[in-house]
PDB file of C-alpha atoms in Angstrom:
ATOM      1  CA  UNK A   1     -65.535 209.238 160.990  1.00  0.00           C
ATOM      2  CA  UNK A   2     -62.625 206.764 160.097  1.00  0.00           C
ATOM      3  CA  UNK A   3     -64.073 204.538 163.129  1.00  0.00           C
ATOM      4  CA  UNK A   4     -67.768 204.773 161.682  1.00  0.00           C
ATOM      5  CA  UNK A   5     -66.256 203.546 158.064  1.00  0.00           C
ATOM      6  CA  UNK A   6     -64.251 200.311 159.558  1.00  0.00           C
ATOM      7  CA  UNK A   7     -67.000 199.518 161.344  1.00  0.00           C
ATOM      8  CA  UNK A   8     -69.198 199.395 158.847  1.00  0.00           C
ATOM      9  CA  UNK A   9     -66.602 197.626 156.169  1.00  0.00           C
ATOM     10  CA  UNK A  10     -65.890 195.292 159.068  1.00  0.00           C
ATOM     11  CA  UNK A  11     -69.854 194.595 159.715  1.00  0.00           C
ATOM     12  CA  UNK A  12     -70.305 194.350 155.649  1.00  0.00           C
ATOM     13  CA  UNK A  13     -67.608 191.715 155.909  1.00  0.00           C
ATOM     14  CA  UNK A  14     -69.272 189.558 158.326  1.00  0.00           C
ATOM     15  CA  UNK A  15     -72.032 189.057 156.921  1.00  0.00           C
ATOM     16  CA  UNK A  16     -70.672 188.303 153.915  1.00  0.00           C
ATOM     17  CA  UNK A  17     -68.248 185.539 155.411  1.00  0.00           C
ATOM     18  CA  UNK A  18     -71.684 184.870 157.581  1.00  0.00           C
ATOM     19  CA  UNK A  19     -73.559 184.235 153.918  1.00  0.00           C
ATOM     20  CA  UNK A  20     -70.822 182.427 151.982  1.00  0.00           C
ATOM     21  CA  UNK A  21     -70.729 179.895 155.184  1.00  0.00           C
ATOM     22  CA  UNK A  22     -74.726 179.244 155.356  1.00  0.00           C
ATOM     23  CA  UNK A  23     -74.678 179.214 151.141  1.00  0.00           C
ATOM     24  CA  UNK A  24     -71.595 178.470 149.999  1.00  0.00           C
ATOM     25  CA  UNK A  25     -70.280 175.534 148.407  1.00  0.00           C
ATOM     26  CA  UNK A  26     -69.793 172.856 150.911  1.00  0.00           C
ATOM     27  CA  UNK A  27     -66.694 169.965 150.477  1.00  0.00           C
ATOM     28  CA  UNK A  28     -69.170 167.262 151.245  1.00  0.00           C
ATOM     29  CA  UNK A  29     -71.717 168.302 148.578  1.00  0.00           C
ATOM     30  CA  UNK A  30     -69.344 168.206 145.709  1.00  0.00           C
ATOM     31  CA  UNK A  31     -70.323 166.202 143.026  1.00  0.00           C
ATOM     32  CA  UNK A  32     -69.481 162.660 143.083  1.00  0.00           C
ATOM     33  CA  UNK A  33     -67.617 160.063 141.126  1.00  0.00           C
ATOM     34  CA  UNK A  34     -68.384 156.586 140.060  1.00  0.00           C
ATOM     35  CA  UNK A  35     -67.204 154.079 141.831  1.00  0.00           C
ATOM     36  CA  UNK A  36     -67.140 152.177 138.635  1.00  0.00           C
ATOM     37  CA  UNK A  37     -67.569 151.921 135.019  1.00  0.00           C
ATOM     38  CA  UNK A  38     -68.640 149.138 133.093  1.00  0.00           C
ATOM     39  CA  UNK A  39     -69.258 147.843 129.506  1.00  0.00           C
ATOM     40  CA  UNK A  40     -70.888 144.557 128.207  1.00  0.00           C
ATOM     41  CA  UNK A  41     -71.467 142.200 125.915  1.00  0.00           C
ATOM     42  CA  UNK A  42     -72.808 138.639 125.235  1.00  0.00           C
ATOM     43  CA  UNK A  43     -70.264 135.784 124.946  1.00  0.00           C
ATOM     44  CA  UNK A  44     -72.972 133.839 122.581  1.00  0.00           C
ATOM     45  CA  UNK A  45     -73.212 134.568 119.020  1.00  0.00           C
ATOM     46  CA  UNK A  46     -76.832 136.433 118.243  1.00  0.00           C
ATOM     47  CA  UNK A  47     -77.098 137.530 121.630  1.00  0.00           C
ATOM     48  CA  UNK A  48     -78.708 140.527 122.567  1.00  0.00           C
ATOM     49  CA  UNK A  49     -80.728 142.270 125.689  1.00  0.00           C
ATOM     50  CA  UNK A  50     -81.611 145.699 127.247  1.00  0.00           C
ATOM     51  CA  UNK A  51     -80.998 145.647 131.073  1.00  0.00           C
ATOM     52  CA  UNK A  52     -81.859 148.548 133.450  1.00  0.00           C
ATOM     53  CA  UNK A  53     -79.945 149.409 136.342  1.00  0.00           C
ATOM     54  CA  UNK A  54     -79.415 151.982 139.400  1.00  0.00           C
ATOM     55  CA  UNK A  55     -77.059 154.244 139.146  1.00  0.00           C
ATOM     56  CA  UNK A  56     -76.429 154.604 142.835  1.00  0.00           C
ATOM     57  CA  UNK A  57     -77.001 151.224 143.945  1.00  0.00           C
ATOM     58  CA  UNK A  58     -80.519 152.246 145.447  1.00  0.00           C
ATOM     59  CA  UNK A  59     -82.906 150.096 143.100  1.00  0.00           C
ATOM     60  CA  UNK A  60     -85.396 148.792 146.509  1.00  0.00           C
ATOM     61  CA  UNK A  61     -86.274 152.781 146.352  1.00  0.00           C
ATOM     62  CA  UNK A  62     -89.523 153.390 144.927  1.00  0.00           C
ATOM     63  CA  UNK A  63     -88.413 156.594 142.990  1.00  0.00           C
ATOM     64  CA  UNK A  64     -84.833 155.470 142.401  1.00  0.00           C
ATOM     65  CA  UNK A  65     -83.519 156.552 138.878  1.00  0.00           C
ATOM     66  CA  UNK A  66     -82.818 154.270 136.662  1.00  0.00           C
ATOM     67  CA  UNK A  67     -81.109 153.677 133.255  1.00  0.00           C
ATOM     68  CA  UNK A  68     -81.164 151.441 130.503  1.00  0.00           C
ATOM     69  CA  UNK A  69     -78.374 149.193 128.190  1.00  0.00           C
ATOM     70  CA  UNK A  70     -78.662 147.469 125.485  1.00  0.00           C
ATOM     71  CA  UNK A  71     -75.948 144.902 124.654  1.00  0.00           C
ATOM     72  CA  UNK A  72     -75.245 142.673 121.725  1.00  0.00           C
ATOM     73  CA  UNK A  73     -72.511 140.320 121.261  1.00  0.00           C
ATOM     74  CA  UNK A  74     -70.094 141.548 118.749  1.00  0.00           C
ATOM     75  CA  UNK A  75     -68.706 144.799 120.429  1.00  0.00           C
ATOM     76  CA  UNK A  76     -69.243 145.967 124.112  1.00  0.00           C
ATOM     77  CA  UNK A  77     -72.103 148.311 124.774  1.00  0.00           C
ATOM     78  CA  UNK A  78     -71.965 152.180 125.356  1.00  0.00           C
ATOM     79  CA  UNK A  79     -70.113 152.423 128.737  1.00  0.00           C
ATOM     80  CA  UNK A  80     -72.418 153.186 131.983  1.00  0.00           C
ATOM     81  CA  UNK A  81     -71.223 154.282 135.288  1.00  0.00           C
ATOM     82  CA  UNK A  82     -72.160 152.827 138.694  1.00  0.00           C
ATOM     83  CA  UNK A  83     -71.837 155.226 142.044  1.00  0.00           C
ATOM     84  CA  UNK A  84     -73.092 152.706 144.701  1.00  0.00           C
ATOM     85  CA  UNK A  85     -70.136 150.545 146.851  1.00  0.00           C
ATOM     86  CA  UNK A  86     -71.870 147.731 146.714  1.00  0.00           C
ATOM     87  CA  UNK A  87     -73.462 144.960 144.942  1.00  0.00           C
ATOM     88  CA  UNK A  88     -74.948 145.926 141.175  1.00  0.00           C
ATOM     89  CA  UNK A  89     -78.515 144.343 140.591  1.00  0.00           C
ATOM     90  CA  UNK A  90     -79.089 144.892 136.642  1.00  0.00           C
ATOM     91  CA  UNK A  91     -82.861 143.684 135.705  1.00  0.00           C
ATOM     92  CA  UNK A  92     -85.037 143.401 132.704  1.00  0.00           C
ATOM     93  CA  UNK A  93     -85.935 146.543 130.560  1.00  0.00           C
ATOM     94  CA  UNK A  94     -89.208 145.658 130.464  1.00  0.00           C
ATOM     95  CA  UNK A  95     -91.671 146.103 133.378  1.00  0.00           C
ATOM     96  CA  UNK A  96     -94.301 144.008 134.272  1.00  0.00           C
ATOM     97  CA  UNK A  97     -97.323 145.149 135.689  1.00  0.00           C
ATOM     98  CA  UNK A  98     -99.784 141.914 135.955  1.00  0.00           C
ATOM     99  CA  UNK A  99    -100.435 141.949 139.940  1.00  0.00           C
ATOM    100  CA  UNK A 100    -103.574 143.297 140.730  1.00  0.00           C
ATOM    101  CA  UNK A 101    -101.740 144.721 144.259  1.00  0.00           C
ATOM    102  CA  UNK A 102    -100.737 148.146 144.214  1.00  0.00           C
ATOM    103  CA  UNK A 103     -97.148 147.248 145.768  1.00  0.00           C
ATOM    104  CA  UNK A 104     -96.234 144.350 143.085  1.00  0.00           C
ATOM    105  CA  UNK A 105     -97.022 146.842 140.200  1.00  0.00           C
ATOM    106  CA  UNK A 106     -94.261 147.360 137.607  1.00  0.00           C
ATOM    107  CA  UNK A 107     -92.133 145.148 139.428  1.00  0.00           C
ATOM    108  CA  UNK A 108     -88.733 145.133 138.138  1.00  0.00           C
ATOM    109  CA  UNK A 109     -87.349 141.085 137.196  1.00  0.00           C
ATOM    110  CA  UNK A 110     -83.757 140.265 137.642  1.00  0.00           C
ATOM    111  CA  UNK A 111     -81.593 138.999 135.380  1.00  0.00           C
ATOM    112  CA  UNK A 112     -78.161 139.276 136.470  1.00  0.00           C
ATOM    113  CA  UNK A 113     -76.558 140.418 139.551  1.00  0.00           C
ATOM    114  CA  UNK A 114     -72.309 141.866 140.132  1.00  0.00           C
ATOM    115  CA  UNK A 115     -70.806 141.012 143.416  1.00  0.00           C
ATOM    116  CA  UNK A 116     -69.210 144.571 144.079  1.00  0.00           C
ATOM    117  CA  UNK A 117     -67.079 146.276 146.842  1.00  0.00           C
ATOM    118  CA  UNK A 118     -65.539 149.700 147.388  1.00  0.00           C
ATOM    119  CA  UNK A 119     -64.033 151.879 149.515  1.00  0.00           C
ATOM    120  CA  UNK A 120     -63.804 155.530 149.884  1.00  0.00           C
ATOM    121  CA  UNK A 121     -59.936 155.386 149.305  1.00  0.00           C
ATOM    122  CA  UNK A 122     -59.995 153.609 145.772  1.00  0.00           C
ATOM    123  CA  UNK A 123     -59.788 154.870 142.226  1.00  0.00           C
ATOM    124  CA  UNK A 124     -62.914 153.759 139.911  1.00  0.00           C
ATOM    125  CA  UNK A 125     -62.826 150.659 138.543  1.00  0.00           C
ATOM    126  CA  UNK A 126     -63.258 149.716 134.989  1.00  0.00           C
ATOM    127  CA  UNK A 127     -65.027 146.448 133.720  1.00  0.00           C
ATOM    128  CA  UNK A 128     -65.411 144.501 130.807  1.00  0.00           C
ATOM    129  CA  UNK A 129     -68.132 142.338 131.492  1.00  0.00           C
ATOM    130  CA  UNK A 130     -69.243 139.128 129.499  1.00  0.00           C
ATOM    131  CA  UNK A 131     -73.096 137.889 129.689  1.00  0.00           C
ATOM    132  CA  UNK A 132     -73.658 134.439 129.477  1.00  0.00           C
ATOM    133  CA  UNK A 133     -77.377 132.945 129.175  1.00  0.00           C
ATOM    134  CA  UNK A 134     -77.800 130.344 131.432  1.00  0.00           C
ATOM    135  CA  UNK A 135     -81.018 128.014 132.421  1.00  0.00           C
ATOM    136  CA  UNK A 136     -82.439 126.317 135.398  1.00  0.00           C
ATOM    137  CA  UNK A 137     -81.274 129.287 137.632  1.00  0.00           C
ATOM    138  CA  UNK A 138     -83.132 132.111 139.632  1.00  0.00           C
ATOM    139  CA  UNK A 139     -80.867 134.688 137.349  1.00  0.00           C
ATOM    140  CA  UNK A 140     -80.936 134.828 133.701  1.00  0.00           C
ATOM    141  CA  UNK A 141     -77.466 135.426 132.852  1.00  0.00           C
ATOM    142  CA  UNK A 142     -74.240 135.056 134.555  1.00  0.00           C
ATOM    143  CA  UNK A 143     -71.615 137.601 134.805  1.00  0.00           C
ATOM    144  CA  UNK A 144     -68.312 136.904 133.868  1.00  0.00           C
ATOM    145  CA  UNK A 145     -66.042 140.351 134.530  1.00  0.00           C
ATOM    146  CA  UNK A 146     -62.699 141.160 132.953  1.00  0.00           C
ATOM    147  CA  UNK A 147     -61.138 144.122 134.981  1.00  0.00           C
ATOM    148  CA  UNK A 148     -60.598 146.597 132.440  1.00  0.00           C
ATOM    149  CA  UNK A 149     -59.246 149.941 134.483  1.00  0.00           C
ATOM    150  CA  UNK A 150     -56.196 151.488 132.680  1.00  0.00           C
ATOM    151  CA  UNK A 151     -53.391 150.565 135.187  1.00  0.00           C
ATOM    152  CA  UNK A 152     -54.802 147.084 134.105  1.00  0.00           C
ATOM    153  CA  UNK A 153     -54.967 147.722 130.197  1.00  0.00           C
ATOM    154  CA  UNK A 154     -53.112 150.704 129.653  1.00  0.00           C
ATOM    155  CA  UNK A 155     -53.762 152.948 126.087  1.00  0.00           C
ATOM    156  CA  UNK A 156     -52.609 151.717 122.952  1.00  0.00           C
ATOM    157  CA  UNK A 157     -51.916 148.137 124.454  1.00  0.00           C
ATOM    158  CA  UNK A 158     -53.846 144.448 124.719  1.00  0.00           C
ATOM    159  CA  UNK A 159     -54.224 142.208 127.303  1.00  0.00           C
ATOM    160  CA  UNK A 160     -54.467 138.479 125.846  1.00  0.00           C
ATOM    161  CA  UNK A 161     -56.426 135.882 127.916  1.00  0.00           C
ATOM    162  CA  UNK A 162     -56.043 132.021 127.182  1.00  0.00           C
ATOM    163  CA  UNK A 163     -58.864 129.708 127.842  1.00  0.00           C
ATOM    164  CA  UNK A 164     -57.157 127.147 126.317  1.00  0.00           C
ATOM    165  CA  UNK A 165     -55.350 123.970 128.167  1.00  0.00           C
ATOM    166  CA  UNK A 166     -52.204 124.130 125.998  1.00  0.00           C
ATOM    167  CA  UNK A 167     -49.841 127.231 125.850  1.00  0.00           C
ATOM    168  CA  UNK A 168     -50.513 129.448 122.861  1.00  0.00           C
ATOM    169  CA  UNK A 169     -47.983 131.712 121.101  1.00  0.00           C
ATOM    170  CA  UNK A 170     -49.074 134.719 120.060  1.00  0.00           C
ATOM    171  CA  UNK A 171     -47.442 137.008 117.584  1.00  0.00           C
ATOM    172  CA  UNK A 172     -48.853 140.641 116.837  1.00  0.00           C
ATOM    173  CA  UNK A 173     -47.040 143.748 115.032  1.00  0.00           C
ATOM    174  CA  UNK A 174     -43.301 143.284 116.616  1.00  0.00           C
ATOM    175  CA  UNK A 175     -44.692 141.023 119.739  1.00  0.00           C
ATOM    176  CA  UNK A 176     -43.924 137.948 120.919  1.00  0.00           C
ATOM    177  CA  UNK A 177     -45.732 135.807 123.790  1.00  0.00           C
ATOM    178  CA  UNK A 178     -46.336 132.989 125.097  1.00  0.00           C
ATOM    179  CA  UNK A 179     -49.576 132.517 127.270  1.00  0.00           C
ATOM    180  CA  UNK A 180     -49.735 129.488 129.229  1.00  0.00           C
ATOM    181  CA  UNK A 181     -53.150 128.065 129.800  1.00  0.00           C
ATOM    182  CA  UNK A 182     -55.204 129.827 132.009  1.00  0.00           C
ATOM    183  CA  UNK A 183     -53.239 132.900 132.254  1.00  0.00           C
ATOM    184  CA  UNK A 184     -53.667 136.088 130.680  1.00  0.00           C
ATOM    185  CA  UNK A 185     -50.738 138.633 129.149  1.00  0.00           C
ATOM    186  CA  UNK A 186     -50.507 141.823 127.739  1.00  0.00           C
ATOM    187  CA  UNK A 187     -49.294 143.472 124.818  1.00  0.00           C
ATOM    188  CA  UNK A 188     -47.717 146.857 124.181  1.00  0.00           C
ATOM    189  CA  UNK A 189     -45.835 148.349 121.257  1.00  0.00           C
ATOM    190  CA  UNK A 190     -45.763 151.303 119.229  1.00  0.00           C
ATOM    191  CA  UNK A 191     -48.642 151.956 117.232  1.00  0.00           C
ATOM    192  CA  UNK A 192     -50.107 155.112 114.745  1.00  0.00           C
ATOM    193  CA  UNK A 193     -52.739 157.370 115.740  1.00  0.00           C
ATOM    194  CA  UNK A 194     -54.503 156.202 112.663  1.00  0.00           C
ATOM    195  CA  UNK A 195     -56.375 152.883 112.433  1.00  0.00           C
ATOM    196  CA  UNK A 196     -53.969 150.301 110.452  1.00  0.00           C
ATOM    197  CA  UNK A 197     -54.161 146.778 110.094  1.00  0.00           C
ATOM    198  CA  UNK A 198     -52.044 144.396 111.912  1.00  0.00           C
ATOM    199  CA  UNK A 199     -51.530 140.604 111.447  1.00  0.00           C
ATOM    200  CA  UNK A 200     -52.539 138.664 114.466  1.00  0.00           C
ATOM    201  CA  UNK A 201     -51.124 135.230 114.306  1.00  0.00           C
ATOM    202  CA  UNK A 202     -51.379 132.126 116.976  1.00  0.00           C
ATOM    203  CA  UNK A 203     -49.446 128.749 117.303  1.00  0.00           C
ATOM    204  CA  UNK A 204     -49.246 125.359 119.186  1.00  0.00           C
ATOM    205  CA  UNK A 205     -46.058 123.570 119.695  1.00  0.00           C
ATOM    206  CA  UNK A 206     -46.357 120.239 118.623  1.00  0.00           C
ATOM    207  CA  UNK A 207     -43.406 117.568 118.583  1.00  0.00           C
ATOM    208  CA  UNK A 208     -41.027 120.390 118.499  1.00  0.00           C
ATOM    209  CA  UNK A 209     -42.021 122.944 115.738  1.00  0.00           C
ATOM    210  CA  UNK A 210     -44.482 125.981 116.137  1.00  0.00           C
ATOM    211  CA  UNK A 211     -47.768 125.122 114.327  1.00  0.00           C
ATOM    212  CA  UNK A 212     -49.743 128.145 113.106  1.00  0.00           C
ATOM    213  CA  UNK A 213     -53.890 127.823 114.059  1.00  0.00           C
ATOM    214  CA  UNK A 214     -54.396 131.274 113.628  1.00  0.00           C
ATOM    215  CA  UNK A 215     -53.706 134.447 110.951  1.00  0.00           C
ATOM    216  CA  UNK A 216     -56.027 137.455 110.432  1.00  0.00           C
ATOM    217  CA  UNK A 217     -55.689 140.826 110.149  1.00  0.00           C
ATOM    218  CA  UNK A 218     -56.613 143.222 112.878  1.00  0.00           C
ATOM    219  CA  UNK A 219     -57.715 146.991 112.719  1.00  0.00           C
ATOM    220  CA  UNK A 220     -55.898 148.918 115.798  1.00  0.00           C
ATOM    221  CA  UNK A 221     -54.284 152.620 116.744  1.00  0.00           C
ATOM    222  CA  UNK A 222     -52.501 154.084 120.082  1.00  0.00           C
ATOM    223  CA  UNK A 223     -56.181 155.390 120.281  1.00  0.00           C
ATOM    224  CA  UNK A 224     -57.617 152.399 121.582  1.00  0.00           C
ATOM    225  CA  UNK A 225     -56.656 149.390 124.151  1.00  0.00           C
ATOM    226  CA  UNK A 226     -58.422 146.186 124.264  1.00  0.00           C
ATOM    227  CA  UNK A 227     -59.076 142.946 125.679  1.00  0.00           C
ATOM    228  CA  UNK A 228     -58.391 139.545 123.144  1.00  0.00           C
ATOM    229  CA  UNK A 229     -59.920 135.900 124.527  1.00  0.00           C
ATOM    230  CA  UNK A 230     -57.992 132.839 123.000  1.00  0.00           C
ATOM    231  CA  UNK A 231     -60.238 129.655 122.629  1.00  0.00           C
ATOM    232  CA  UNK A 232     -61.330 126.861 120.998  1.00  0.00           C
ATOM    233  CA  UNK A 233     -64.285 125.946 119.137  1.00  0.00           C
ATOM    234  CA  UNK A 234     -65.450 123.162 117.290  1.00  0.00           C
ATOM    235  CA  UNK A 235     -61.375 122.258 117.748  1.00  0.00           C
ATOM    236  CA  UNK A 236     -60.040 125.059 115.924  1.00  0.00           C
ATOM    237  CA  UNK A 237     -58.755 127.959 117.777  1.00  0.00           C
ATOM    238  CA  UNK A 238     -60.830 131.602 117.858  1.00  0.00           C
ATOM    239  CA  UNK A 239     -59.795 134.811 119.180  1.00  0.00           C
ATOM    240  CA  UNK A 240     -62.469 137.504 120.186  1.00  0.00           C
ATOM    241  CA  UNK A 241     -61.706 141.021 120.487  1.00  0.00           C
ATOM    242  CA  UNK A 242     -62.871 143.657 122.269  1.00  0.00           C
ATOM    243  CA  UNK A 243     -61.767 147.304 121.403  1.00  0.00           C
ATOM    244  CA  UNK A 244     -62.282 150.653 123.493  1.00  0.00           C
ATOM    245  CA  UNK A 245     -61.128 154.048 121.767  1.00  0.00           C
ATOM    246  CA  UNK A 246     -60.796 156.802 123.961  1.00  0.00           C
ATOM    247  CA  UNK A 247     -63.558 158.337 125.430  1.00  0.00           C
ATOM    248  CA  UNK A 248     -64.703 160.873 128.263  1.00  0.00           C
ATOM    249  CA  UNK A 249     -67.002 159.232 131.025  1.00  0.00           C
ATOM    250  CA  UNK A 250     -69.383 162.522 130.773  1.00  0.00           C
ATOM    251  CA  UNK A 251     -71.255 160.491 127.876  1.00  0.00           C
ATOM    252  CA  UNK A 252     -71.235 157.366 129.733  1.00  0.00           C
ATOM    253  CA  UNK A 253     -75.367 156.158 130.805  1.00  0.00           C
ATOM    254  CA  UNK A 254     -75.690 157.097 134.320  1.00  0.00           C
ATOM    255  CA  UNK A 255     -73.642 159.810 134.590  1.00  0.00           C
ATOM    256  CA  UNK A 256     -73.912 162.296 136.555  1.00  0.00           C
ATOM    257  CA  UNK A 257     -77.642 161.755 137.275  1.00  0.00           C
ATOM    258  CA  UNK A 258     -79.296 161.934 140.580  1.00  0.00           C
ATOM    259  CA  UNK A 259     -80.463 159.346 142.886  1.00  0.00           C
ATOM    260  CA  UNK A 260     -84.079 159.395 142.748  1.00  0.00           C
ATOM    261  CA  UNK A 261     -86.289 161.094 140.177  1.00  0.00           C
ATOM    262  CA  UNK A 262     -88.465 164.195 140.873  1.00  0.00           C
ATOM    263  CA  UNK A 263     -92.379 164.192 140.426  1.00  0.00           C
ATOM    264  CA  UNK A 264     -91.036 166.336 136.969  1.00  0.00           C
ATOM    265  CA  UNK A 265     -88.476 164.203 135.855  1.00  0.00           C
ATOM    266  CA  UNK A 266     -90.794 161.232 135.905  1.00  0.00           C
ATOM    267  CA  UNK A 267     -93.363 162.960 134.245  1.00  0.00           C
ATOM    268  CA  UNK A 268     -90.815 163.965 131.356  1.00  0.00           C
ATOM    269  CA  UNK A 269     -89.890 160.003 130.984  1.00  0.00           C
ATOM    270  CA  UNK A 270     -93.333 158.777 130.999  1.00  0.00           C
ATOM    271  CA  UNK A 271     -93.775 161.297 127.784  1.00  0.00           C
ATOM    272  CA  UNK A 272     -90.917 160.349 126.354  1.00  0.00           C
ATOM    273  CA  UNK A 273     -90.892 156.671 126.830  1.00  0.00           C
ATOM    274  CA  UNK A 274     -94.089 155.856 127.781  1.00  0.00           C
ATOM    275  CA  UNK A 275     -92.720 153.027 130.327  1.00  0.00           C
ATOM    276  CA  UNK A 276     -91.566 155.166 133.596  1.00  0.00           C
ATOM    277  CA  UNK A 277     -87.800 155.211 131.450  1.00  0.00           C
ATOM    278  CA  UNK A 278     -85.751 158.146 129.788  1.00  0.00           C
ATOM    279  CA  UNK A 279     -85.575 157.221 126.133  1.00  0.00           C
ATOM    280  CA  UNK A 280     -82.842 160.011 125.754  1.00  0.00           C
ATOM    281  CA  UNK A 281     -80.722 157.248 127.436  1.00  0.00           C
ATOM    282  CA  UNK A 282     -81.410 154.544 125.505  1.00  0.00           C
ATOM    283  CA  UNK A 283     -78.111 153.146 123.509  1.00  0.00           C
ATOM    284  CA  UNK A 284     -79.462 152.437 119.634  1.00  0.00           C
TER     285      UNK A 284
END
């Protein structure tokens, strides 16, 4: 009797361990990162755009799943997430569709294009990246990108780039830099958890003595990090600043979506967009 009961808890067991390996979760089918994460914005004043992309890299598929961003110049855009290793094609929102060949319909039209790399072994990388319009070229914009990962701009700190050809001095809160031309710096102090207003200040040495170009005040908190570009224009030195608060990737556009689109999801988008593209993910 005891044999006929551990032979039948032992048979129960192997087909459960027999189940569990045919259905179970599998290591390789876990759900993926991104490789990357980006957010952009126009370098020109009254800039603006809404780019599409692919997620996973695989835009020459003709069911790949795509997403949309729309950018302006004076703050980046919503962040989006890229899981493909390696170069990031980003084209026009809108589709055309005046071929008369079935195969050239809807054709997607290019506009910018990130040179991209990455290995299995690597953390994600984070990007701020800058649109510039440019003309006479095959690509509408070019792509100018700021790494923006925390180990390069931690929390509640700045990193100051000069694209000046003098050293500037920069003062902010209790620090004190100097950023010689071409080079970039960053900045990290103690700040509150609330939003308060700090003095941002920036001077030129001339014949000896600091001359200030530069004083305005400056919203920031330990909640945020950001990225400041020194210049000039029109001879008189500018500073534009880009601010990030903190915020979970699982709202970024793109994530966690799948590579290509079933016959149902692109029925849902044509409803709700009317264009083949998911409106839900649309950034106002």
């Amino acid at each position: 009797m005891y044999a006929r009961i551990l032979n039948s808890l032992l048979y129960s067991l192997s087909i459960t361990c027999l189940v569990s390996g045919l259905f179970g979760q599998n290591p390789k089918n876990k759900e993926e990162k991104p490789t990357a994460a980006f957010s952009a914005v126009f370098w020109d004043r009254f800039m603006g755009a809404r780019i599409s992309y692919a997620p996973w890299g695989n835009h020459t598929d003709e069911n790949a799943t795509f997403r949309e961003v729309q950018i302006g110049f004076s703050s980046p855009s919503q962040k989006f997430v890229y899981y493909g290793n390696e170069t990031l094609n980003f084209y026009d929102a809108r589709e055309v569709s005046n071929s008369t060949e079935q195969e050239n319909k809807n054709e997607r039209i290019p506009v910018a294009q990130f040179e991209f790399t990455h290995n299995e072994d690597e953390p994600m990388k984070e990007y701020l990246l800058l649109l510039i319009k440019q003309s006479g070229k095959s690509l509408k914009y070019k792509l100018h990108a700021i790494p923006f990962s925390y180990s390069d701009v931690p929390a509640s700190s700045l990193k100051c780039y000069s694209q000046l050809r003098e050293t500037i001095y920069v003062a902010f809160e209790k620090a004190r830099l100097s950023i010689p031309p071409g080079k970039s710096k960053l900045i990290q102090g103690e700040f509150g958890a609330g939003s308060e207003r700090y003095l941002l200040e920036g001077y030129f040495r001339e014949q000896g003595k600091y001359v200030k170009e530069l004083s305005q005040q400056m919203q920031f908190s330990s909640n945020q990090r950001g990225i400041l570009l020194f210049s000039k224009e029109r001879n008189r030195l500018r500073v534009k600043s880009y601010l990030e608060s903190r915020q979970s990737l699982i709202n970024a556009i793109g994530y966690g979506v799948a590579p290509l689109l079933t016959s149902m999801e692109e029925k849902e988008e044509e409803i709700l967009d009317g264009n083949g593209t998911n409106a839900t993910q649309l950034v106002p």
